[in-house]
Amino acid sequence: MTEQDVRHLLAKLPPLREEIGKIIVGQQQVLDEVLVALLAGGHALLEGVPGLAKTLLVRTLASATDLPFRRIQFTPDLMPTDILGTEVLEEDHGTGHRSFKFNQGPIFASLVLADEINRTPPKTQAALLEAMQEGHVTYAGQEHALPKPFFLLATQNPIEQSGTYPLPEAQLDRFLLYIRIGYPTEQEELAVLSGTTGAARAEVKPVLGGEDIRQLQQLVRQVSLSPELLGFVNRLVRATRPATSPVKFIQEYGRWGAGPRAGQALILCAKARALLQGRFAATLDDIHTLAPPVLRHRVLLNFNAEAENLTPDDAVAALLRDVVV
């Protein structure tokens, strides 16, 4: 890409935020993290109590990016074929020849919302693993490529345990970011109430297309990261492992640490955040900002931590405080 092409692409990012902001009030950090995951080419898991506009955020993103969008509502009786697709027997009325044809499921879209993913059993959750990691689906021994870009956003409700199936650690690791959504501020909630109970409705216009997103994802990998910051990310990830960690918090409360995929995710996300802000070099602030959503689902704590009400976010804070920059 020429410098003019790059400038043209980056000029579309502020209008993208503005279009999403017509519907989504506040939640700037959540929106930034979703866009970081999109530009970094990964997938994101959104967690928040009901009514915080998780589904609306994804729908608005789909409208603002002009991507083919599908929503899958996960339920206890959902089967893997309901997501991936299935084969049907077709007959050619001219020749009488019969053959099987693969009918694509809702996973074959550029932007997929897996709503309440923890309400379906592990067998169905596992149907997403290959799609998330490899970018294709295998059915009856045949590989079927997914569209590019392919971006999966899953949501889950943290407050109900009855009838839910927590995601296994192996599948959690496939998510680039684990994004937590909190309650809005008083002013933001007032704006939501006034803006959603009247007759006027905002219209979201598409800003980015699929080709724009593919080019931005390529551009993210060209963002600079200094060798010093690369070494810091490496030390930070290795410090999450209790057996070799120099951090006292991890030694005392850690049960399992992050693998190399966490370092890859943190570097790509830092580069994506830099690009979102119009920079071509990632900084220490980018790494500090994105360490919690990158690491909170990759650091497992022991029973002592649970007894003291300590969370993975507390572990990440200790890591950022104690690992030498």
Short mmCIF file of C-alpha atoms in Angstrom, two decimals:
data_model
loop_
_atom_site.label_atom_id
_atom_site.label_comp_id
_atom_site.label_asym_id
_atom_site.label_seq_id
_atom_site.Cartn_x
_atom_site.Cartn_y
_atom_site.Cartn_z
CA MET A 1 0.00 0.00 0.00
CA THR A 2 1.13 3.55 -0.72
CA GLU A 3 1.26 6.24 1.94
CA GLN A 4 -1.91 7.75 0.45
CA ASP A 5 -3.72 4.40 0.77
CA VAL A 6 -2.66 4.15 4.41
CA ARG A 7 -3.87 7.66 5.20
CA HIS A 8 -7.17 6.94 3.45
CA LEU A 9 -7.67 3.79 5.53
CA LEU A 10 -6.79 5.41 8.84
CA ALA A 11 -9.12 8.32 8.08
CA LYS A 12 -12.05 5.87 8.20
CA LEU A 13 -11.45 4.84 11.82
CA PRO A 14 -12.75 8.02 13.57
CA PRO A 15 -16.01 7.99 11.52
CA LEU A 16 -16.40 4.31 12.46
CA ARG A 17 -16.38 5.25 16.15
CA GLU A 18 -18.85 8.07 15.48
CA GLU A 19 -21.30 5.77 13.70
CA ILE A 20 -21.20 3.22 16.53
CA GLY A 21 -21.52 6.07 19.05
CA LYS A 22 -24.90 6.99 17.53
CA ILE A 23 -26.32 3.85 19.15
CA ILE A 24 -23.88 2.88 21.91
CA VAL A 25 -23.62 5.49 24.67
CA GLY A 26 -20.36 5.49 26.63
CA GLN A 27 -18.48 2.18 26.99
CA GLN A 28 -15.48 3.70 25.20
CA GLN A 29 -13.01 1.22 26.65
CA VAL A 30 -15.20 -1.73 25.60
CA LEU A 31 -15.55 -0.32 22.08
CA ASP A 32 -11.79 0.25 21.84
CA GLU A 33 -11.09 -3.33 22.88
CA VAL A 34 -13.61 -4.72 20.37
CA LEU A 35 -12.03 -2.69 17.57
CA VAL A 36 -8.55 -3.79 18.68
CA ALA A 37 -9.62 -7.44 18.41
CA LEU A 38 -11.09 -6.79 14.96
CA LEU A 39 -7.95 -5.09 13.62
CA ALA A 40 -5.65 -7.66 15.25
CA GLY A 41 -7.52 -10.46 13.46
CA GLY A 42 -8.66 -12.28 16.62
CA HIS A 43 -11.91 -13.06 18.40
CA ALA A 44 -13.39 -11.60 21.57
CA LEU A 45 -15.49 -12.80 24.48
CA LEU A 46 -17.83 -10.20 26.01
CA GLU A 47 -18.98 -10.73 29.59
CA GLY A 48 -21.56 -8.61 31.36
CA VAL A 49 -24.90 -8.76 33.14
CA PRO A 50 -28.08 -8.58 31.04
CA GLY A 51 -29.10 -5.25 29.58
CA LEU A 52 -25.66 -3.73 28.98
CA ALA A 53 -26.05 -3.68 25.17
CA LYS A 54 -23.65 -6.52 24.38
CA THR A 55 -25.78 -7.78 21.50
CA LEU A 56 -26.61 -4.25 20.37
CA LEU A 57 -22.90 -3.38 20.24
CA VAL A 58 -22.18 -6.28 17.89
CA ARG A 59 -25.19 -5.51 15.69
CA THR A 60 -24.13 -1.86 15.46
CA LEU A 61 -20.58 -2.88 14.57
CA ALA A 62 -21.97 -5.07 11.79
CA SER A 63 -24.00 -2.15 10.41
CA ALA A 64 -21.02 0.23 10.58
CA THR A 65 -18.65 -2.20 8.85
CA ASP A 66 -20.98 -3.51 6.14
CA LEU A 67 -19.96 -7.11 6.89
CA PRO A 68 -22.19 -10.17 6.38
CA PHE A 69 -23.60 -10.73 9.88
CA ARG A 70 -25.16 -13.75 11.59
CA ARG A 71 -26.41 -14.17 15.14
CA ILE A 72 -26.47 -17.59 16.81
CA GLN A 73 -28.53 -17.89 19.98
CA PHE A 74 -26.93 -20.66 22.02
CA THR A 75 -29.34 -22.94 23.89
CA PRO A 76 -28.95 -26.28 25.73
CA ASP A 77 -30.41 -28.21 22.77
CA LEU A 78 -28.26 -26.58 20.08
CA MET A 79 -26.27 -29.11 18.02
CA PRO A 80 -22.92 -28.63 16.20
CA THR A 81 -24.64 -28.99 12.82
CA ASP A 82 -26.91 -26.06 13.74
CA ILE A 83 -23.76 -23.92 13.69
CA LEU A 84 -21.56 -25.50 11.01
CA GLY A 85 -24.17 -26.70 8.52
CA THR A 86 -25.18 -30.10 7.21
CA GLU A 87 -25.35 -32.18 4.04
CA VAL A 88 -28.62 -32.78 2.22
CA LEU A 89 -29.37 -35.29 -0.53
CA GLU A 90 -30.24 -33.61 -3.81
CA GLU A 91 -31.53 -35.18 -7.00
CA ASP A 92 -30.96 -33.89 -10.53
CA HIS A 93 -34.41 -34.19 -12.12
CA GLY A 94 -32.89 -34.32 -15.60
CA THR A 95 -30.52 -37.24 -15.06
CA GLY A 96 -31.90 -38.75 -11.86
CA HIS A 97 -28.41 -38.53 -10.35
CA ARG A 98 -28.32 -38.05 -6.56
CA SER A 99 -25.55 -36.34 -4.63
CA PHE A 100 -24.94 -34.75 -1.27
CA LYS A 101 -24.68 -30.96 -1.06
CA PHE A 102 -23.27 -29.07 1.92
CA ASN A 103 -25.61 -26.38 3.21
CA GLN A 104 -23.61 -23.77 5.07
CA GLY A 105 -24.59 -22.92 8.64
CA PRO A 106 -24.65 -19.48 10.27
CA ILE A 107 -20.91 -19.69 11.04
CA PHE A 108 -20.28 -18.77 7.39
CA ALA A 109 -20.37 -15.01 7.85
CA SER A 110 -17.68 -12.36 8.30
CA LEU A 111 -19.09 -11.19 11.64
CA VAL A 112 -20.69 -13.81 13.88
CA LEU A 113 -22.35 -13.18 17.24
CA ALA A 114 -22.37 -16.25 19.47
CA ASP A 115 -24.95 -15.06 21.99
CA GLU A 116 -24.82 -16.59 25.50
CA ILE A 117 -22.21 -19.14 24.50
CA ASN A 118 -22.14 -20.65 28.00
CA ARG A 119 -25.74 -21.87 27.68
CA THR A 120 -24.84 -24.74 25.35
CA PRO A 121 -23.00 -28.00 26.20
CA PRO A 122 -19.26 -28.44 25.52
CA LYS A 123 -19.89 -30.57 22.42
CA THR A 124 -21.52 -27.62 20.67
CA GLN A 125 -19.04 -25.10 22.08
CA ALA A 126 -16.23 -27.22 20.63
CA ALA A 127 -17.76 -26.85 17.14
CA LEU A 128 -16.38 -23.31 17.15
CA LEU A 129 -12.78 -24.29 17.95
CA GLU A 130 -11.66 -25.23 14.45
CA ALA A 131 -13.45 -22.26 12.91
CA MET A 132 -11.84 -19.82 15.35
CA GLN A 133 -8.32 -21.20 15.01
CA GLU A 134 -8.07 -22.40 11.42
CA GLY A 135 -10.56 -20.25 9.53
CA HIS A 136 -12.35 -23.24 8.03
CA VAL A 137 -14.87 -25.94 8.90
CA THR A 138 -14.44 -29.67 8.30
CA TYR A 139 -17.57 -31.70 7.52
CA ALA A 140 -17.58 -35.29 6.21
CA GLY A 141 -13.84 -35.06 5.59
CA GLN A 142 -14.12 -31.93 3.42
CA GLU A 143 -12.76 -28.53 4.38
CA HIS A 144 -14.99 -25.50 3.80
CA ALA A 145 -13.26 -22.13 4.01
CA LEU A 146 -14.86 -19.35 6.02
CA PRO A 147 -15.14 -15.80 4.66
CA LYS A 148 -12.27 -13.37 5.20
CA PRO A 149 -12.26 -11.44 7.41
CA PHE A 150 -13.86 -13.74 9.98
CA PHE A 151 -14.59 -12.19 13.37
CA LEU A 152 -16.39 -14.05 16.17
CA LEU A 153 -17.82 -12.15 19.13
CA ALA A 154 -19.23 -14.33 21.90
CA THR A 155 -21.21 -13.13 24.91
CA GLN A 156 -21.85 -14.74 28.27
CA ASN A 157 -23.79 -13.89 31.40
CA PRO A 158 -21.65 -14.09 34.58
CA ILE A 159 -24.42 -14.03 37.20
CA GLU A 160 -26.39 -17.21 36.43
CA GLN A 161 -24.83 -20.61 37.05
CA SER A 162 -27.90 -22.86 36.78
CA GLY A 163 -28.16 -24.41 33.33
CA THR A 164 -24.85 -23.00 32.09
CA TYR A 165 -21.67 -24.71 30.89
CA PRO A 166 -18.46 -22.75 31.63
CA LEU A 167 -16.09 -22.58 28.67
CA PRO A 168 -13.08 -24.90 29.02
CA GLU A 169 -9.65 -23.27 29.33
CA ALA A 170 -8.59 -24.58 25.90
CA GLN A 171 -11.42 -22.73 24.21
CA LEU A 172 -10.98 -19.59 26.31
CA ASP A 173 -7.39 -19.40 25.08
CA ARG A 174 -8.69 -19.13 21.49
CA PHE A 175 -10.23 -15.76 22.32
CA LEU A 176 -7.79 -12.94 21.73
CA LEU A 177 -9.50 -10.73 24.33
CA TYR A 178 -11.77 -11.35 27.31
CA ILE A 179 -13.72 -8.09 27.59
CA ARG A 180 -15.74 -7.26 30.71
CA ILE A 181 -18.58 -4.76 30.45
CA GLY A 182 -19.55 -2.77 33.53
CA TYR A 183 -22.51 -0.57 34.37
CA PRO A 184 -22.69 2.86 32.70
CA THR A 185 -22.13 6.07 34.62
CA GLU A 186 -25.09 8.11 35.83
CA GLN A 187 -24.87 10.56 32.92
CA GLU A 188 -24.45 7.76 30.37
CA GLU A 189 -27.46 5.89 31.74
CA LEU A 190 -29.53 9.09 31.61
CA ALA A 191 -28.53 9.52 27.95
CA VAL A 192 -29.54 5.91 27.25
CA LEU A 193 -32.95 6.41 28.84
CA SER A 194 -33.67 9.61 26.93
CA GLY A 195 -32.34 8.31 23.62
CA THR A 196 -34.10 4.95 23.54
CA THR A 197 -37.59 5.81 24.76
CA GLY A 198 -38.51 8.47 22.21
CA ALA A 199 -39.69 8.39 18.61
CA ALA A 200 -36.37 9.37 16.96
CA ARG A 201 -34.01 6.56 16.00
CA ALA A 202 -30.43 6.97 14.81
CA GLU A 203 -29.37 5.37 11.53
CA VAL A 204 -25.94 3.77 11.27
CA LYS A 205 -24.18 4.05 7.92
CA PRO A 206 -21.46 1.63 6.79
CA VAL A 207 -17.95 3.06 6.96
CA LEU A 208 -15.60 0.10 6.51
CA GLY A 209 -15.89 -2.81 4.10
CA GLY A 210 -14.37 -6.27 4.22
CA GLU A 211 -11.43 -5.31 2.00
CA ASP A 212 -10.68 -2.28 4.21
CA ILE A 213 -10.55 -4.50 7.29
CA ARG A 214 -8.25 -7.02 5.57
CA GLN A 215 -5.85 -4.21 4.65
CA LEU A 216 -5.96 -2.78 8.17
CA GLN A 217 -5.19 -6.22 9.62
CA GLN A 218 -2.13 -6.43 7.36
CA LEU A 219 -1.13 -2.91 8.35
CA VAL A 220 -1.30 -3.78 12.07
CA ARG A 221 1.52 -6.30 11.64
CA GLN A 222 3.74 -3.58 10.17
CA VAL A 223 3.44 -1.36 13.25
CA SER A 224 6.76 -1.04 15.04
CA LEU A 225 7.51 -2.53 18.48
CA SER A 226 10.90 -1.91 20.05
CA PRO A 227 13.12 -4.84 21.14
CA GLU A 228 12.90 -3.56 24.73
CA LEU A 229 9.10 -3.78 24.72
CA LEU A 230 9.25 -7.17 23.03
CA GLY A 231 11.46 -8.38 25.88
CA PHE A 232 9.09 -6.87 28.44
CA VAL A 233 6.10 -8.71 26.95
CA ASN A 234 8.11 -11.95 27.01
CA ARG A 235 9.04 -11.47 30.70
CA LEU A 236 5.47 -10.47 31.55
CA VAL A 237 3.98 -13.63 30.05
CA ARG A 238 6.64 -15.91 31.54
CA ALA A 239 6.02 -14.34 34.96
CA THR A 240 2.44 -15.70 34.91
CA ARG A 241 3.79 -19.26 35.39
CA PRO A 242 4.03 -20.14 39.10
CA ALA A 243 6.99 -22.50 38.80
CA THR A 244 9.33 -19.84 37.37
CA SER A 245 7.64 -16.54 38.28
CA PRO A 246 9.58 -13.88 40.21
CA VAL A 247 6.28 -12.24 41.25
CA LYS A 248 5.27 -13.11 44.80
CA PHE A 249 1.52 -12.89 44.05
CA ILE A 250 1.84 -15.55 41.32
CA GLN A 251 4.05 -17.76 43.49
CA GLU A 252 1.43 -17.73 46.24
CA TYR A 253 -1.86 -17.71 44.31
CA GLY A 254 -1.08 -18.89 40.79
CA ARG A 255 -2.21 -22.33 39.59
CA TRP A 256 -1.50 -22.13 35.88
CA GLY A 257 0.12 -19.52 33.66
CA ALA A 258 -0.26 -18.26 30.12
CA GLY A 259 1.34 -19.86 27.08
CA PRO A 260 3.19 -18.24 24.15
CA ARG A 261 -0.14 -17.41 22.49
CA ALA A 262 -0.68 -14.78 25.20
CA GLY A 263 2.51 -12.98 24.19
CA GLN A 264 1.49 -13.04 20.53
CA ALA A 265 -1.94 -11.69 21.44
CA LEU A 266 -0.54 -8.88 23.60
CA ILE A 267 1.88 -7.72 20.91
CA LEU A 268 -0.74 -7.75 18.15
CA CYS A 269 -3.27 -5.95 20.34
CA ALA A 270 -0.73 -3.28 21.33
CA LYS A 271 0.02 -2.71 17.65
CA ALA A 272 -3.69 -2.54 16.80
CA ARG A 273 -4.32 0.03 19.56
CA ALA A 274 -1.43 2.13 18.28
CA LEU A 275 -2.90 2.08 14.77
CA LEU A 276 -6.35 3.02 16.11
CA GLN A 277 -4.74 6.11 17.63
CA GLY A 278 -2.93 6.96 14.42
CA ARG A 279 0.51 5.80 15.55
CA PHE A 280 2.90 3.46 13.77
CA ALA A 281 4.76 2.40 16.91
CA ALA A 282 3.36 0.61 19.95
CA THR A 283 4.23 1.97 23.39
CA LEU A 284 4.39 0.73 26.97
CA ASP A 285 1.00 2.34 27.61
CA ASP A 286 -0.55 0.15 24.88
CA ILE A 287 0.81 -2.96 26.58
CA HIS A 288 -0.35 -1.88 30.06
CA THR A 289 -3.83 -1.01 28.76
CA LEU A 290 -4.38 -4.32 26.98
CA ALA A 291 -2.69 -6.68 29.45
CA PRO A 292 -5.91 -7.25 31.51
CA PRO A 293 -8.20 -8.36 28.62
CA VAL A 294 -5.38 -10.43 27.11
CA LEU A 295 -4.31 -12.22 30.30
CA ARG A 296 -7.38 -12.43 32.57
CA HIS A 297 -8.63 -15.65 30.94
CA ARG A 298 -5.17 -17.16 30.60
CA VAL A 299 -4.08 -16.90 34.26
CA LEU A 300 -5.68 -19.47 36.58
CA LEU A 301 -5.60 -18.93 40.35
CA ASN A 302 -5.69 -21.54 43.11
CA PHE A 303 -8.19 -22.12 45.90
CA ASN A 304 -6.35 -19.80 48.28
CA ALA A 305 -6.98 -16.91 45.90
CA GLU A 306 -10.67 -17.80 45.65
CA ALA A 307 -10.93 -17.93 49.44
CA GLU A 308 -9.53 -14.40 49.63
CA ASN A 309 -11.74 -13.13 46.79
CA LEU A 310 -8.77 -12.43 44.54
CA THR A 311 -9.31 -12.35 40.78
CA PRO A 312 -7.14 -12.74 37.67
CA ASP A 313 -7.30 -8.94 37.29
CA ASP A 314 -5.54 -8.67 40.68
CA ALA A 315 -2.88 -11.03 39.32
CA VAL A 316 -2.42 -8.90 36.19
CA ALA A 317 -2.10 -5.76 38.30
CA ALA A 318 0.60 -7.44 40.39
CA LEU A 319 2.42 -8.55 37.25
CA LEU A 320 2.41 -5.04 35.76
CA ARG A 321 3.60 -3.65 39.08
CA ASP A 322 6.42 -6.12 39.74
CA VAL A 323 7.81 -7.18 36.34
CA VAL A 324 10.78 -5.01 35.44
CA VAL A 325 10.29 -2.75 32.40
#
